[in-house]
Structures are given as C-alpha cells and as structure tokens.
Tab-separated table of C-alpha atoms in Angstrom:
chain	number	residue	atom	x	y	z
A	1	MET	CA	15.296	126.416	126.164
A	2	SER	CA	16.889	123.204	124.948
A	3	THR	CA	16.286	120.105	127.063
A	4	PRO	CA	18.560	117.103	126.457
A	5	LEU	CA	16.898	113.683	126.350
A	6	THR	CA	18.567	110.800	128.157
A	7	PRO	CA	18.476	107.190	126.889
A	8	SER	CA	15.915	106.309	129.581
A	9	GLY	CA	13.340	108.674	128.094
A	10	ILE	CA	13.922	111.432	130.639
A	11	ALA	CA	14.331	115.060	129.649
A	12	ALA	CA	16.159	117.402	132.007
A	13	GLY	CA	17.448	120.953	131.773
A	14	VAL	CA	18.335	123.836	133.999
A	15	PRO	CA	17.691	127.389	132.826
A	16	GLY	CA	20.051	129.820	134.561
A	17	GLY	CA	20.807	129.806	138.258
A	18	ALA	CA	24.015	129.766	140.226
A	19	ILE	CA	25.810	127.021	142.115
A	20	GLY	CA	26.058	127.051	145.893
A	21	GLY	CA	22.895	127.086	147.985
A	22	GLN	CA	20.765	129.276	145.759
A	23	GLN	CA	17.397	128.141	144.502
A	24	ARG	CA	17.497	126.866	140.942
A	25	ILE	CA	14.755	125.860	138.538
A	26	LEU	CA	14.856	122.382	137.053
A	27	SER	CA	12.433	121.170	134.411
A	28	PHE	CA	12.082	117.383	134.366
A	29	ALA	CA	9.853	115.220	132.168
A	30	ILE	CA	9.404	111.476	132.629
A	31	LYS	CA	7.868	109.773	129.617
A	32	ASP	CA	7.382	106.166	130.743
A	33	LYS	CA	6.815	104.008	133.824
A	34	ALA	CA	10.249	102.312	133.654
A	35	ALA	CA	12.033	105.679	133.721
A	36	LEU	CA	9.815	106.830	136.605
A	37	TYR	CA	10.582	103.663	138.577
A	38	ALA	CA	14.335	104.099	137.999
A	39	SER	CA	14.211	107.722	139.197
A	40	PHE	CA	11.821	107.535	142.157
A	41	MET	CA	13.364	107.565	145.641
A	42	PRO	CA	10.577	106.230	147.928
A	43	PHE	CA	13.021	105.642	150.803
A	44	ILE	CA	13.483	109.421	151.240
A	45	ARG	CA	11.241	111.302	153.695
A	46	ASN	CA	8.569	113.101	151.611
A	47	GLY	CA	9.830	111.196	148.541
A	48	GLY	CA	12.273	112.280	145.906
A	49	LEU	CA	13.575	111.785	142.400
A	50	PHE	CA	16.962	111.102	140.905
A	51	ILE	CA	17.430	113.449	137.978
A	52	PRO	CA	20.071	112.584	135.382
A	53	THR	CA	21.934	115.790	134.581
A	54	THR	CA	25.440	116.985	133.859
A	55	LYS	CA	24.775	120.331	135.552
A	56	ARG	CA	26.763	120.863	138.740
A	57	TYR	CA	24.888	120.853	142.028
A	58	GLN	CA	25.984	120.685	145.632
A	59	LEU	CA	24.332	118.927	148.555
A	60	GLY	CA	21.786	121.271	150.088
A	61	ASP	CA	21.089	123.286	146.927
A	62	GLU	CA	17.431	124.269	146.805
A	63	ILE	CA	15.597	123.215	143.663
A	64	PHE	CA	12.259	124.302	142.274
A	65	LEU	CA	11.192	121.354	140.150
A	66	LEU	CA	8.691	121.550	137.313
A	67	LEU	CA	7.785	117.871	136.967
A	68	GLN	CA	5.911	116.476	133.997
A	69	LEU	CA	4.748	112.881	134.322
A	70	MET	CA	3.956	110.691	131.330
A	71	ASP	CA	1.582	112.388	128.893
A	72	GLU	CA	-0.024	114.739	131.409
A	73	PRO	CA	-0.338	118.251	130.013
A	74	ASP	CA	0.286	120.016	133.334
A	75	ARG	CA	3.557	120.158	135.220
A	76	ILE	CA	3.638	119.579	138.973
A	77	PRO	CA	5.547	122.345	140.789
A	78	VAL	CA	7.680	120.875	143.589
A	79	ALA	CA	10.133	122.562	145.937
A	80	GLY	CA	13.039	120.364	146.938
A	81	ARG	CA	16.643	120.062	148.026
A	82	VAL	CA	19.641	118.181	146.593
A	83	ILE	CA	20.445	115.256	148.908
A	84	TRP	CA	22.340	112.957	146.546
A	85	VAL	CA	25.004	113.606	143.926
A	86	THR	CA	26.343	110.980	141.521
A	87	PRO	CA	29.438	112.489	139.886
A	88	PRO	CA	30.935	111.573	136.516
A	89	GLY	CA	32.987	108.366	136.767
A	90	ALA	CA	30.965	106.947	139.669
A	91	GLU	CA	31.462	103.279	140.489
A	92	GLY	CA	29.305	100.794	138.606
A	93	ASN	CA	28.679	103.092	135.621
A	94	ARG	CA	25.907	104.858	137.538
A	95	ALA	CA	24.028	107.643	135.758
A	96	VAL	CA	25.415	111.108	136.505
A	97	GLY	CA	22.880	113.308	138.280
A	98	VAL	CA	21.304	114.447	141.516
A	99	GLY	CA	18.711	113.177	143.965
A	100	VAL	CA	16.142	115.782	144.963
A	101	GLN	CA	14.129	115.366	148.169
A	102	PHE	CA	10.623	116.797	147.964
A	103	SER	CA	9.887	119.548	150.472
A	104	GLU	CA	7.142	119.283	153.087
A	105	GLN	CA	5.582	122.317	151.347
A	106	ASP	CA	4.453	119.891	148.639
A	107	LYS	CA	2.205	118.130	151.200
A	108	GLY	CA	2.862	114.819	149.429
A	109	VAL	CA	1.209	115.774	146.129
A	110	ALA	CA	4.138	114.759	143.889
A	111	ARG	CA	4.852	111.587	145.872
A	112	ARG	CA	1.211	110.430	145.725
A	113	LYS	CA	1.020	111.123	141.985
A	114	ILE	CA	4.216	109.120	141.346
A	115	GLU	CA	3.025	106.251	143.558
A	116	GLU	CA	-0.261	106.117	141.595
A	117	TYR	CA	1.732	105.477	138.418
A	118	LEU	CA	3.929	102.884	140.128
A	119	VAL	CA	1.220	100.807	141.833
A	120	GLY	CA	2.285	97.182	141.678
A	121	VAL	CA	5.970	97.831	140.893
A	122	LEU	CA	7.143	99.839	143.918
A	123	ASN	CA	8.381	96.711	145.712
A	124	SER	CA	10.188	95.373	142.657
A	125	GLU	CA	13.772	94.164	142.954
A	126	ARG	CA	14.816	95.889	139.720
A	127	PRO	CA	17.762	98.268	140.149
A	128	THR	CA	17.208	102.020	140.097
A	129	HIS	CA	19.535	104.983	139.583
A	130	THR	CA	20.216	105.114	143.317
A	131	MET	CA	19.814	101.584	144.721
C-alpha cells in the first residue's frame, strides 16, 4: 500500500472501500506536533481529526482509522464518522480533506493521547486546517 506524504508531514491513504455510507479504513500517521495541532479538532464532541486526502468521502461515511502518532510503534484504532469535507478549490486555499469525529466507542482514548502531545498549545491562536 502506497501512502502519500503531505507537506505538513502527514501520511494518509485509503485501501479499498466504497463511497456512500459504507465503513472504510483510513491509515493516518502524524509525524510532528505542528501537524497534529493543525489536524486536531478539539471543538468536536469526542474529538476529531482533519485528514488531508484527495479521496472522495461524503458526510456521514463511517471510517475506521488506524492512527499513528509521532514515533510511537503502535497504531491507535479509532472508529469515526466524516463530519467535515473540504473540497478541492475551497476558499482561502484550505487543505483538501475530511474531518473525522471520533466515536464514543473509543471512550476518549485517541482524544486523551492527542491532548497529551498538545499540552500547552491547545489554546494557541495559530490557524488549523479547519479553523
């Protein structure tokens, strides 16, 4: 499986799956704190991540996310749902991709892990992929 690397140090790829409400698997690796900050969506119930991708998703698509943070050897499995879509040509040269809300099934594991990495910068005024 080939995983494209974005300029922000984020790798994303989708093996297989169909568009339109079916569950799809998304592998996502975040290599540095700046990329994690830009992708994290703390304002979403249960937390979420914006994932730069050119793959087509629709609002409500279920996602099974295999999340790798920094240099950790293990991936965090997270069920989620697409709640945000930034299409090509979006205003303000926004990154193309999707926002995935973490499911309650996760019991906050992914959100807590992300917040541990972002201690001290969560309230920053720096722009992110979504705000």
